[in-house]
Amino acid sequence: MQTPLSTTPFGRRPMTLGMISSQLAAKAKPEAAIVHKWHVFQHIKEARQVLGATDRALTILHALLSFHPETALEPDGELIVWPSNEQLMARANGMPPTTLRRHLAVLVDCGLIIRRDSPNGKRYARKGRGGEIEQAYGFDLAPIVARAEEYKTLASAVQVEKKAFRVAKERLTILRRDIVKMIEAGLDEGVPGNWKRFQQAYQEIAGRIPRTAPRQALESLGGEMETLWREIRELLEIFAKTQNPDANESHSGCHIQNSNPDLPFESESGLANEDEAGGNAAAIHNLRSLPKRELPLGIVLDACPNMRWLIKGGEIRHWKDLLAAAELARPMLGISPSAWREAREVLGDQQAAITLAAIHQKADQINSAGGYLRSLTDRAKDGKFSVWPMIMALLRAKLDGSKPTPPPEGGPAGLEPGKPAQTGAFQASAELRASLARRPK
């Protein structure tokens, strides 16, 4: 095949220095270079932003490469393809003609292809007597071969930059999460420190994070976040190291102003007045004599009706609803996240929710709900605690505190006009009184 003589575009399209540079690069291709056209296309696709190519332009380049019959492109081989616009639009998923022409110009400007226009601007190939192509006019794919290594290097650099950007973004996200949770832990645990200043510093840095930021900006903001993270972390570590384990809330009553283990729901079971260090056998016997089955949810709600106030609509139908209500009650009672977490680990989610519901019901009689929960958790570790006595004591207190009233005319016994009916054990007691009242004397 003869060397193409066409170096300028047909019609009113001007000649540019960029076209000349592309043609020079195509001439400088190594003679022994053989490249896989789809591998090179993958590198071009990864480096498209650096090259200035668009997604539509790459769609056209993919179509042009598909018109070349060989997968391996050789420097001394036929590298010109001459599809018509109709053929290109068909392989480019029906791209409109104006869009096709615009993005073909983008490929030329990026130096990915070279125009080899015929005298009349048509694309075709002239063959000899033996069927060999003597002259072809169309799009030259020589830059794909000549700049294959350059595209590969650009793609590697882009991958490295993407990885660095991802690492910087992940680092900033983790630092933000850590700072927020450490500030919350410091406030919940009562760690002395200027937490308001930490919150303001965090909000100031976070407020400067743009929606889309380059890697350098993320790394700079990440450095500021890390400085704040180290300051807060150091404060928490120093406080943790200086604390005597015996003075910690999870080990003694120093943080419990008046945990009052002799509350009604414990004293009535005969457990609260026992010597904890000695592990009285009678207390253990009382625990073993309690029912082994789980408490019904209805009985728990009858004993602890205040939990309904924490749920929208007041409907607690499942244990998970009670646990959700307990999560809302915990900060209201001043119970630290660590005390609640330990209670759930020792007692289990269901038993911990029942325990917290009972504490919430008697909150006005407990000075330190967190300390009391810690005390019950410690007793549960030794097998000296059960939720049954707590709930039964609350039910008995509820029944003892209710006074029967004469039934209104035509109304059920034990109810006053305009008052809702009671549920559970109290309702059963009311029905019993009504039955006795109706018996003939």
GROMACS .gro file of C-alpha atoms in nm:
model
  441
    1MET     CA    1   0.000   0.000   0.000
    2GLN     CA    2   0.122   0.349  -0.082
    3THR     CA    3   0.184   0.605   0.188
    4PRO     CA    4  -0.122   0.830   0.222
    5LEU     CA    5  -0.065   1.176   0.083
    6SER     CA    6  -0.367   1.338   0.247
    7THR     CA    7  -0.260   1.537   0.554
    8THR     CA    8  -0.521   1.814   0.559
    9PRO     CA    9  -0.894   1.786   0.627
   10PHE     CA   10  -1.152   1.820   0.352
   11GLY     CA   11  -1.383   2.120   0.318
   12ARG     CA   12  -1.389   2.413   0.558
   13ARG     CA   13  -1.224   2.228   0.845
   14PRO     CA   14  -0.896   2.409   0.920
   15MET     CA   15  -0.554   2.255   0.965
   16THR     CA   16  -0.408   2.289   1.316
   17LEU     CA   17  -0.073   2.234   1.480
   18GLY     CA   18  -0.233   1.960   1.689
   19MET     CA   19  -0.304   1.764   1.370
   20ILE     CA   20   0.056   1.799   1.264
   21SER     CA   21   0.173   1.678   1.606
   22SER     CA   22  -0.052   1.374   1.580
   23GLN     CA   23   0.083   1.294   1.235
   24LEU     CA   24   0.438   1.325   1.360
   25ALA     CA   25   0.362   1.091   1.650
   26ALA     CA   26   0.211   0.840   1.409
   27LYS     CA   27   0.525   0.845   1.197
   28ALA     CA   28   0.742   0.789   1.505
   29LYS     CA   29   0.575   0.460   1.594
   30PRO     CA   30   0.820   0.177   1.668
   31GLU     CA   31   0.849  -0.069   1.384
   32ALA     CA   32   0.838  -0.380   1.603
   33ALA     CA   33   0.541  -0.267   1.813
   34ILE     CA   34   0.237  -0.495   1.805
   35VAL     CA   35  -0.049  -0.390   2.031
   36HIS     CA   36  -0.384  -0.537   2.128
   37LYS     CA   37  -0.637  -0.280   2.015
   38TRP     CA   38  -0.886  -0.350   2.295
   39HIS     CA   39  -0.616  -0.332   2.562
   40VAL     CA   40  -0.510   0.007   2.431
   41PHE     CA   41  -0.873   0.116   2.415
   42GLN     CA   42  -0.912   0.022   2.783
   43HIS     CA   43  -0.610   0.237   2.871
   44ILE     CA   44  -0.754   0.525   2.668
   45LYS     CA   45  -1.087   0.489   2.845
   46GLU     CA   46  -0.922   0.507   3.188
   47ALA     CA   47  -0.719   0.814   3.089
   48ARG     CA   48  -0.997   0.985   2.893
   49GLN     CA   49  -1.015   1.288   3.123
   50VAL     CA   50  -0.643   1.350   3.092
   51LEU     CA   51  -0.662   1.313   2.713
   52GLY     CA   52  -0.968   1.535   2.689
   53ALA     CA   53  -1.190   1.271   2.531
   54THR     CA   54  -1.562   1.241   2.600
   55ASP     CA   55  -1.774   0.933   2.660
   56ARG     CA   56  -1.944   0.977   2.323
   57ALA     CA   57  -1.608   1.016   2.152
   58LEU     CA   58  -1.492   0.687   2.304
   59THR     CA   59  -1.811   0.522   2.177
   60ILE     CA   60  -1.715   0.630   1.825
   61LEU     CA   61  -1.356   0.517   1.875
   62HIS     CA   62  -1.482   0.175   1.984
   63ALA     CA   63  -1.690   0.159   1.666
   64LEU     CA   64  -1.391   0.259   1.450
   65LEU     CA   65  -1.174  -0.011   1.610
   66SER     CA   66  -1.447  -0.267   1.544
   67PHE     CA   67  -1.421  -0.193   1.171
   68HIS     CA   68  -1.058  -0.306   1.172
   69PRO     CA   69  -1.059  -0.683   1.104
   70GLU     CA   70  -0.751  -0.762   1.313
   71THR     CA   71  -0.725  -0.757   1.693
   72ALA     CA   72  -0.346  -0.705   1.684
   73LEU     CA   73  -0.239  -0.378   1.525
   74GLU     CA   74   0.103  -0.369   1.359
   75PRO     CA   75   0.294  -0.058   1.252
   76ASP     CA   76   0.344  -0.181   0.895
   77GLY     CA   77  -0.013  -0.308   0.861
   78GLU     CA   78  -0.325  -0.147   0.722
   79LEU     CA   79  -0.443   0.097   0.991
   80ILE     CA   80  -0.699   0.303   0.798
   81VAL     CA   81  -1.072   0.230   0.827
   82TRP     CA   82  -1.331   0.391   0.600
   83PRO     CA   83  -1.683   0.334   0.736
   84SER     CA   84  -1.960   0.567   0.622
   85ASN     CA   85  -2.145   0.786   0.867
   86GLU     CA   86  -2.445   0.556   0.845
   87GLN     CA   87  -2.233   0.256   0.941
   88LEU     CA   88  -2.073   0.447   1.227
   89MET     CA   89  -2.409   0.566   1.360
   90ALA     CA   90  -2.539   0.209   1.352
   91ARG     CA   91  -2.247   0.080   1.559
   92ALA     CA   92  -2.261   0.384   1.788
   93ASN     CA   93  -2.610   0.290   1.907
   94GLY     CA   94  -2.794   0.522   1.670
   95MET     CA   95  -2.600   0.839   1.747
   96PRO     CA   96  -2.739   1.143   1.560
   97PRO     CA   97  -2.532   1.271   1.262
   98THR     CA   98  -2.453   1.608   1.420
   99THR     CA   99  -2.335   1.440   1.741
  100LEU     CA  100  -2.127   1.195   1.539
  101ARG     CA  101  -1.948   1.472   1.350
  102ARG     CA  102  -1.887   1.673   1.668
  103HIS     CA  103  -1.726   1.384   1.856
  104LEU     CA  104  -1.525   1.269   1.555
  105ALA     CA  105  -1.368   1.615   1.572
  106VAL     CA  106  -1.294   1.555   1.943
  107LEU     CA  107  -1.107   1.233   1.858
  108VAL     CA  108  -0.902   1.420   1.598
  109ASP     CA  109  -0.825   1.706   1.836
  110CYS     CA  110  -0.716   1.458   2.108
  111GLY     CA  111  -0.476   1.296   1.860
  112LEU     CA  112  -0.642   0.955   1.891
  113ILE     CA  113  -0.710   0.931   1.515
  114ILE     CA  114  -0.593   1.109   1.201
  115ARG     CA  115  -0.815   1.213   0.912
  116ARG     CA  116  -0.707   1.088   0.570
  117ASP     CA  117  -0.967   1.264   0.354
  118SER     CA  118  -1.009   1.192  -0.013
  119PRO     CA  119  -1.027   1.471  -0.276
  120ASN     CA  120  -1.409   1.477  -0.252
  121GLY     CA  121  -1.429   1.402   0.122
  122LYS     CA  122  -1.565   1.051   0.074
  123ARG     CA  123  -1.427   0.751   0.255
  124TYR     CA  124  -1.326   0.458   0.043
  125ALA     CA  125  -1.041   0.226  -0.053
  126ARG     CA  126  -0.893   0.159  -0.395
  127LYS     CA  127  -0.785  -0.197  -0.463
  128GLY     CA  128  -0.537  -0.335  -0.715
  129ARG     CA  129  -0.572  -0.629  -0.952
  130GLY     CA  130  -0.478  -0.879  -0.685
  131GLY     CA  131  -0.741  -0.746  -0.444
  132GLU     CA  132  -0.486  -0.568  -0.230
  133ILE     CA  133  -0.565  -0.219  -0.105
  134GLU     CA  134  -0.355   0.037  -0.286
  135GLN     CA  135  -0.502   0.354  -0.143
  136ALA     CA  136  -0.748   0.417   0.143
  137TYR     CA  137  -0.919   0.732   0.265
  138GLY     CA  138  -1.084   0.748   0.606
  139PHE     CA  139  -0.957   0.746   0.964
  140ASP     CA  140  -0.601   0.644   1.042
  141LEU     CA  141  -0.558   0.441   1.365
  142ALA     CA  142  -0.180   0.477   1.364
  143PRO     CA  143  -0.178   0.687   1.688
  144ILE     CA  144  -0.326   0.386   1.869
  145VAL     CA  145  -0.008   0.193   1.790
  146ALA     CA  146   0.237   0.482   1.819
  147ARG     CA  147   0.117   0.606   2.157
  148ALA     CA  148   0.017   0.274   2.314
  149GLU     CA  149   0.284   0.293   2.586
  150GLU     CA  150   0.193   0.655   2.659
  151TYR     CA  151  -0.171   0.562   2.706
  152LYS     CA  152  -0.071   0.277   2.936
  153THR     CA  153   0.141   0.512   3.149
  154LEU     CA  154  -0.140   0.768   3.167
  155ALA     CA  155  -0.387   0.499   3.271
  156SER     CA  156  -0.156   0.381   3.550
  157ALA     CA  157  -0.113   0.737   3.675
  158VAL     CA  158  -0.490   0.787   3.675
  159GLN     CA  159  -0.539   0.466   3.873
  160VAL     CA  160  -0.281   0.576   4.130
  161GLU     CA  161  -0.453   0.914   4.162
  162LYS     CA  162  -0.795   0.751   4.202
  163LYS     CA  163  -0.661   0.525   4.474
  164ALA     CA  164  -0.501   0.819   4.656
  165PHE     CA  165  -0.829   1.012   4.632
  166ARG     CA  166  -1.025   0.715   4.768
  167VAL     CA  167  -0.780   0.670   5.057
  168ALA     CA  168  -0.797   1.040   5.145
  169LYS     CA  169  -1.177   1.036   5.137
  170GLU     CA  170  -1.198   0.722   5.350
  171ARG     CA  171  -0.950   0.866   5.600
  172LEU     CA  172  -1.151   1.186   5.631
  173THR     CA  173  -1.476   0.991   5.675
  174ILE     CA  174  -1.329   0.771   5.951
  175LEU     CA  175  -1.181   1.071   6.130
  176ARG     CA  176  -1.516   1.250   6.125
  177ARG     CA  177  -1.694   0.945   6.262
  178ASP     CA  178  -1.433   0.891   6.535
  179ILE     CA  179  -1.438   1.254   6.648
  180VAL     CA  180  -1.817   1.266   6.675
  181LYS     CA  181  -1.834   0.941   6.872
  182MET     CA  182  -1.541   1.033   7.099
  183ILE     CA  183  -1.703   1.368   7.184
  184GLU     CA  184  -2.028   1.187   7.259
  185ALA     CA  185  -1.844   0.934   7.478
  186GLY     CA  186  -1.665   1.210   7.666
  187LEU     CA  187  -1.992   1.387   7.740
  188ASP     CA  188  -2.174   1.066   7.837
  189GLU     CA  189  -1.894   0.944   8.065
  190GLY     CA  190  -1.842   1.282   8.229
  191VAL     CA  191  -1.479   1.323   8.118
  192PRO     CA  192  -1.355   1.671   8.216
  193GLY     CA  193  -1.265   1.878   7.913
  194ASN     CA  194  -1.366   2.169   7.694
  195TRP     CA  195  -1.605   1.962   7.481
  196LYS     CA  196  -1.783   2.268   7.346
  197ARG     CA  197  -1.457   2.387   7.192
  198PHE     CA  198  -1.402   2.044   7.038
  199GLN     CA  199  -1.750   2.050   6.887
  200GLN     CA  200  -1.699   2.397   6.746
  201ALA     CA  201  -1.359   2.304   6.600
  202TYR     CA  202  -1.506   1.994   6.437
  203GLN     CA  203  -1.799   2.187   6.289
  204GLU     CA  204  -1.565   2.454   6.154
  205ILE     CA  205  -1.349   2.199   5.972
  206ALA     CA  206  -1.645   1.994   5.849
  207GLY     CA  207  -1.812   2.309   5.718
  208ARG     CA  208  -1.519   2.367   5.481
  209ILE     CA  209  -1.553   2.029   5.310
  210PRO     CA  210  -1.697   2.096   4.962
  211ARG     CA  211  -1.933   1.863   4.782
  212THR     CA  212  -1.668   1.785   4.522
  213ALA     CA  213  -1.307   1.840   4.623
  214PRO     CA  214  -0.969   1.742   4.474
  215ARG     CA  215  -0.745   1.499   4.656
  216GLN     CA  216  -0.515   1.775   4.780
  217ALA     CA  217  -0.803   1.953   4.954
  218LEU     CA  218  -0.923   1.630   5.118
  219GLU     CA  219  -0.572   1.553   5.241
  220SER     CA  220  -0.535   1.905   5.387
  221LEU     CA  221  -0.869   1.886   5.567
  222GLY     CA  222  -0.785   1.534   5.679
  223GLY     CA  223  -0.466   1.663   5.840
  224GLU     CA  224  -0.665   1.919   6.041
  225MET     CA  225  -0.916   1.653   6.142
  226GLU     CA  226  -0.636   1.422   6.253
  227THR     CA  227  -0.487   1.693   6.474
  228LEU     CA  228  -0.823   1.738   6.645
  229TRP     CA  229  -0.866   1.359   6.664
  230ARG     CA  230  -0.531   1.319   6.841
  231GLU     CA  231  -0.615   1.590   7.094
  232ILE     CA  232  -0.949   1.432   7.186
  233ARG     CA  233  -0.807   1.080   7.189
  234GLU     CA  234  -0.522   1.183   7.417
  235LEU     CA  235  -0.766   1.345   7.660
  236LEU     CA  236  -0.979   1.028   7.677
  237GLU     CA  237  -0.676   0.802   7.716
  238ILE     CA  238  -0.531   1.013   7.998
  239PHE     CA  239  -0.864   1.009   8.180
  240ALA     CA  240  -0.898   0.631   8.134
  241LYS     CA  241  -0.545   0.569   8.266
  242THR     CA  242  -0.589   0.789   8.573
  243GLN     CA  243  -0.910   0.620   8.680
  244ASN     CA  244  -0.884   0.363   8.958
  245PRO     CA  245  -1.073   0.050   8.850
  246ASP     CA  246  -1.227   0.028   9.199
  247ALA     CA  247  -1.367   0.378   9.154
  248ASN     CA  248  -1.520   0.302   8.818
  249GLU     CA  249  -1.896   0.299   8.800
  250SER     CA  250  -1.893  -0.055   8.665
  251HIS     CA  251  -1.715  -0.193   8.976
  252SER     CA  252  -1.844  -0.011   9.280
  253GLY     CA  253  -2.099   0.230   9.414
  254CYS     CA  254  -1.875   0.537   9.421
  255HIS     CA  255  -2.066   0.682   9.127
  256ILE     CA  256  -2.397   0.563   9.274
  257GLN     CA  257  -2.526   0.833   9.505
  258ASN     CA  258  -2.809   0.612   9.623
  259SER     CA  259  -2.865   0.306   9.414
  260ASN     CA  260  -3.104   0.182   9.683
  261PRO     CA  261  -3.102  -0.192   9.622
  262ASP     CA  262  -3.383  -0.228   9.877
  263LEU     CA  263  -3.647  -0.095   9.638
  264PRO     CA  264  -3.985  -0.270   9.664
  265PHE     CA  265  -3.939  -0.493   9.361
  266GLU     CA  266  -3.616  -0.632   9.511
  267SER     CA  267  -3.692  -0.636   9.883
  268GLU     CA  268  -4.016  -0.823   9.834
  269SER     CA  269  -3.833  -1.109   9.671
  270GLY     CA  270  -3.605  -1.135   9.974
  271LEU     CA  271  -3.290  -1.078   9.767
  272ALA     CA  272  -3.184  -0.720   9.825
  273ASN     CA  273  -3.112  -0.754  10.196
  274GLU     CA  274  -2.876  -1.048  10.151
  275ASP     CA  275  -2.503  -1.017  10.186
  276GLU     CA  276  -2.366  -1.003   9.828
  277ALA     CA  277  -2.016  -1.105   9.925
  278GLY     CA  278  -2.135  -1.416  10.102
  279GLY     CA  279  -2.377  -1.521   9.827
  280ASN     CA  280  -2.646  -1.634  10.071
  281ALA     CA  281  -2.786  -1.975   9.984
  282ALA     CA  282  -3.143  -1.865  10.055
  283ALA     CA  283  -3.119  -1.591   9.792
  284ILE     CA  284  -2.991  -1.838   9.535
  285HIS     CA  285  -3.269  -2.079   9.631
  286ASN     CA  286  -3.528  -1.806   9.580
  287LEU     CA  287  -3.390  -1.735   9.234
  288ARG     CA  288  -3.391  -2.103   9.139
  289SER     CA  289  -3.752  -2.135   9.252
  290LEU     CA  290  -3.867  -1.864   9.009
  291PRO     CA  291  -4.041  -1.971   8.684
  292LYS     CA  292  -3.796  -2.072   8.412
  293ARG     CA  293  -4.010  -1.946   8.126
  294GLU     CA  294  -3.980  -1.593   7.996
  295LEU     CA  295  -4.202  -1.313   8.116
  296PRO     CA  296  -4.492  -1.239   7.880
  297LEU     CA  297  -4.472  -0.898   7.719
  298GLY     CA  298  -4.823  -0.811   7.836
  299ILE     CA  299  -4.731  -0.858   8.203
  300VAL     CA  300  -4.421  -0.642   8.159
  301LEU     CA  301  -4.627  -0.363   8.005
  302ASP     CA  302  -4.890  -0.390   8.282
  303ALA     CA  303  -4.614  -0.351   8.540
  304CYS     CA  304  -4.432  -0.076   8.348
  305PRO     CA  305  -4.696   0.130   8.164
  306ASN     CA  306  -4.470   0.436   8.149
  307MET     CA  307  -4.276   0.276   7.865
  308ARG     CA  308  -4.576   0.328   7.636
  309TRP     CA  309  -4.531   0.704   7.664
  310LEU     CA  310  -4.195   0.682   7.486
  311ILE     CA  311  -4.333   0.520   7.169
  312LYS     CA  312  -4.532   0.717   6.917
  313GLY     CA  313  -4.889   0.596   6.939
  314GLY     CA  314  -4.812   0.407   7.259
  315GLU     CA  315  -4.812   0.069   7.082
  316ILE     CA  316  -4.557  -0.188   7.197
  317ARG     CA  317  -4.644  -0.514   7.025
  318HIS     CA  318  -4.312  -0.692   7.011
  319TRP     CA  319  -3.998  -0.722   7.219
  320LYS     CA  320  -3.811  -0.516   6.963
  321ASP     CA  321  -4.056  -0.231   7.031
  322LEU     CA  322  -3.979  -0.255   7.403
  323LEU     CA  323  -3.606  -0.252   7.327
  324ALA     CA  324  -3.654   0.059   7.110
  325ALA     CA  325  -3.840   0.227   7.396
  326ALA     CA  326  -3.557   0.129   7.632
  327GLU     CA  327  -3.307   0.293   7.397
  328LEU     CA  328  -3.509   0.615   7.426
  329ALA     CA  329  -3.540   0.588   7.803
  330ARG     CA  330  -3.167   0.529   7.861
  331PRO     CA  331  -3.045   0.888   7.804
  332MET     CA  332  -3.349   1.025   7.988
  333LEU     CA  333  -3.248   0.826   8.296
  334GLY     CA  334  -2.885   0.935   8.269
  335ILE     CA  335  -2.757   0.583   8.200
  336SER     CA  336  -2.427   0.583   8.014
  337PRO     CA  337  -2.389   0.388   7.687
  338SER     CA  338  -2.125   0.165   7.847
  339ALA     CA  339  -2.357   0.065   8.135
  340TRP     CA  340  -2.637  -0.013   7.891
  341ARG     CA  341  -2.405  -0.207   7.663
  342GLU     CA  342  -2.274  -0.417   7.954
  343ALA     CA  343  -2.628  -0.488   8.073
  344ARG     CA  344  -2.728  -0.611   7.727
  345GLU     CA  345  -2.420  -0.831   7.704
  346VAL     CA  346  -2.479  -0.990   8.047
  347LEU     CA  347  -2.859  -1.006   8.058
  348GLY     CA  348  -2.943  -1.023   7.691
  349ASP     CA  349  -3.144  -0.766   7.497
  350GLN     CA  350  -3.484  -0.881   7.620
  351GLN     CA  351  -3.397  -0.908   7.991
  352ALA     CA  352  -3.203  -0.580   7.978
  353ALA     CA  353  -3.505  -0.405   7.824
  354ILE     CA  354  -3.730  -0.542   8.102
  355THR     CA  355  -3.483  -0.428   8.369
  356LEU     CA  356  -3.461  -0.079   8.224
  357ALA     CA  357  -3.841  -0.062   8.194
  358ALA     CA  358  -3.870  -0.142   8.567
  359ILE     CA  359  -3.608   0.121   8.652
  360HIS     CA  360  -3.792   0.376   8.437
  361GLN     CA  361  -4.118   0.293   8.617
  362LYS     CA  362  -3.953   0.363   8.954
  363ALA     CA  363  -3.730   0.647   8.834
  364ASP     CA  364  -3.857   0.886   9.099
  365GLN     CA  365  -3.726   0.651   9.372
  366ILE     CA  366  -3.377   0.603   9.226
  367ASN     CA  367  -3.108   0.870   9.256
  368SER     CA  368  -2.864   0.706   9.015
  369ALA     CA  369  -3.029   0.488   8.751
  370GLY     CA  370  -2.694   0.417   8.586
  371GLY     CA  371  -2.536   0.301   8.910
  372TYR     CA  372  -2.837   0.088   8.994
  373LEU     CA  373  -2.826  -0.080   8.652
  374ARG     CA  374  -2.455  -0.149   8.703
  375SER     CA  375  -2.533  -0.306   9.041
  376LEU     CA  376  -2.801  -0.532   8.893
  377THR     CA  377  -2.570  -0.630   8.609
  378ASP     CA  378  -2.297  -0.729   8.854
  379ARG     CA  379  -2.547  -0.938   9.050
  380ALA     CA  380  -2.661  -1.105   8.730
  381LYS     CA  381  -2.303  -1.209   8.660
  382ASP     CA  382  -2.308  -1.402   8.990
  383GLY     CA  383  -2.650  -1.552   8.920
  384LYS     CA  384  -2.817  -1.345   9.193
  385PHE     CA  385  -3.060  -1.144   8.984
  386SER     CA  386  -3.383  -1.215   8.795
  387VAL     CA  387  -3.640  -0.985   8.637
  388TRP     CA  388  -3.934  -1.187   8.774
  389PRO     CA  389  -3.927  -1.038   9.130
  390MET     CA  390  -3.902  -0.685   8.989
  391ILE     CA  391  -4.207  -0.719   8.766
  392MET     CA  392  -4.413  -0.910   9.025
  393ALA     CA  393  -4.336  -0.646   9.289
  394LEU     CA  394  -4.444  -0.369   9.052
  395LEU     CA  395  -4.768  -0.551   8.978
  396ARG     CA  396  -4.840  -0.602   9.350
  397ALA     CA  397  -4.766  -0.237   9.421
  398LYS     CA  398  -5.001  -0.140   9.141
  399LEU     CA  399  -5.280  -0.363   9.274
  400ASP     CA  400  -5.229  -0.252   9.636
  401GLY     CA  401  -5.236   0.113   9.533
  402SER     CA  402  -5.566   0.081   9.348
  403LYS     CA  403  -5.880   0.133   9.555
  404PRO     CA  404  -6.205  -0.028   9.442
  405THR     CA  405  -6.487   0.214   9.381
  406PRO     CA  406  -6.862   0.139   9.369
  407PRO     CA  407  -6.974   0.066   9.016
  408PRO     CA  408  -7.178   0.333   8.838
  409GLU     CA  409  -7.533   0.250   8.742
  410GLY     CA  410  -7.534   0.025   8.440
  411GLY     CA  411  -7.154   0.021   8.429
  412PRO     CA  412  -6.900  -0.247   8.513
  413ALA     CA  413  -6.768  -0.280   8.864
  414GLY     CA  414  -6.439  -0.119   8.964
  415LEU     CA  415  -6.454   0.157   8.696
  416GLU     CA  416  -6.540   0.521   8.726
  417PRO     CA  417  -6.733   0.703   8.454
  418GLY     CA  418  -6.503   0.850   8.189
  419LYS     CA  419  -6.198   0.644   8.293
  420PRO     CA  420  -6.046   0.384   8.055
  421ALA     CA  421  -6.051   0.018   8.144
  422GLN     CA  422  -5.737  -0.126   8.303
  423THR     CA  423  -5.551  -0.420   8.157
  424GLY     CA  424  -5.366  -0.726   8.278
  425ALA     CA  425  -5.361  -0.814   8.646
  426PHE     CA  426  -5.549  -0.501   8.754
  427GLN     CA  427  -5.836  -0.578   8.517
  428ALA     CA  428  -5.854  -0.933   8.655
  429SER     CA  429  -5.874  -0.790   9.007
  430ALA     CA  430  -6.155  -0.556   8.904
  431GLU     CA  431  -6.350  -0.838   8.745
  432LEU     CA  432  -6.309  -1.044   9.064
  433ARG     CA  433  -6.448  -0.761   9.276
  434ALA     CA  434  -6.741  -0.719   9.035
  435SER     CA  435  -6.819  -1.089   9.058
  436LEU     CA  436  -6.820  -1.074   9.438
  437ALA     CA  437  -7.043  -0.769   9.434
  438ARG     CA  438  -7.303  -0.945   9.223
  439ARG     CA  439  -7.325  -1.251   9.451
  440PRO     CA  440  -7.654  -1.267   9.653
  441LYS     CA  441  -7.614  -1.191  10.022
   0.00000   0.00000   0.00000
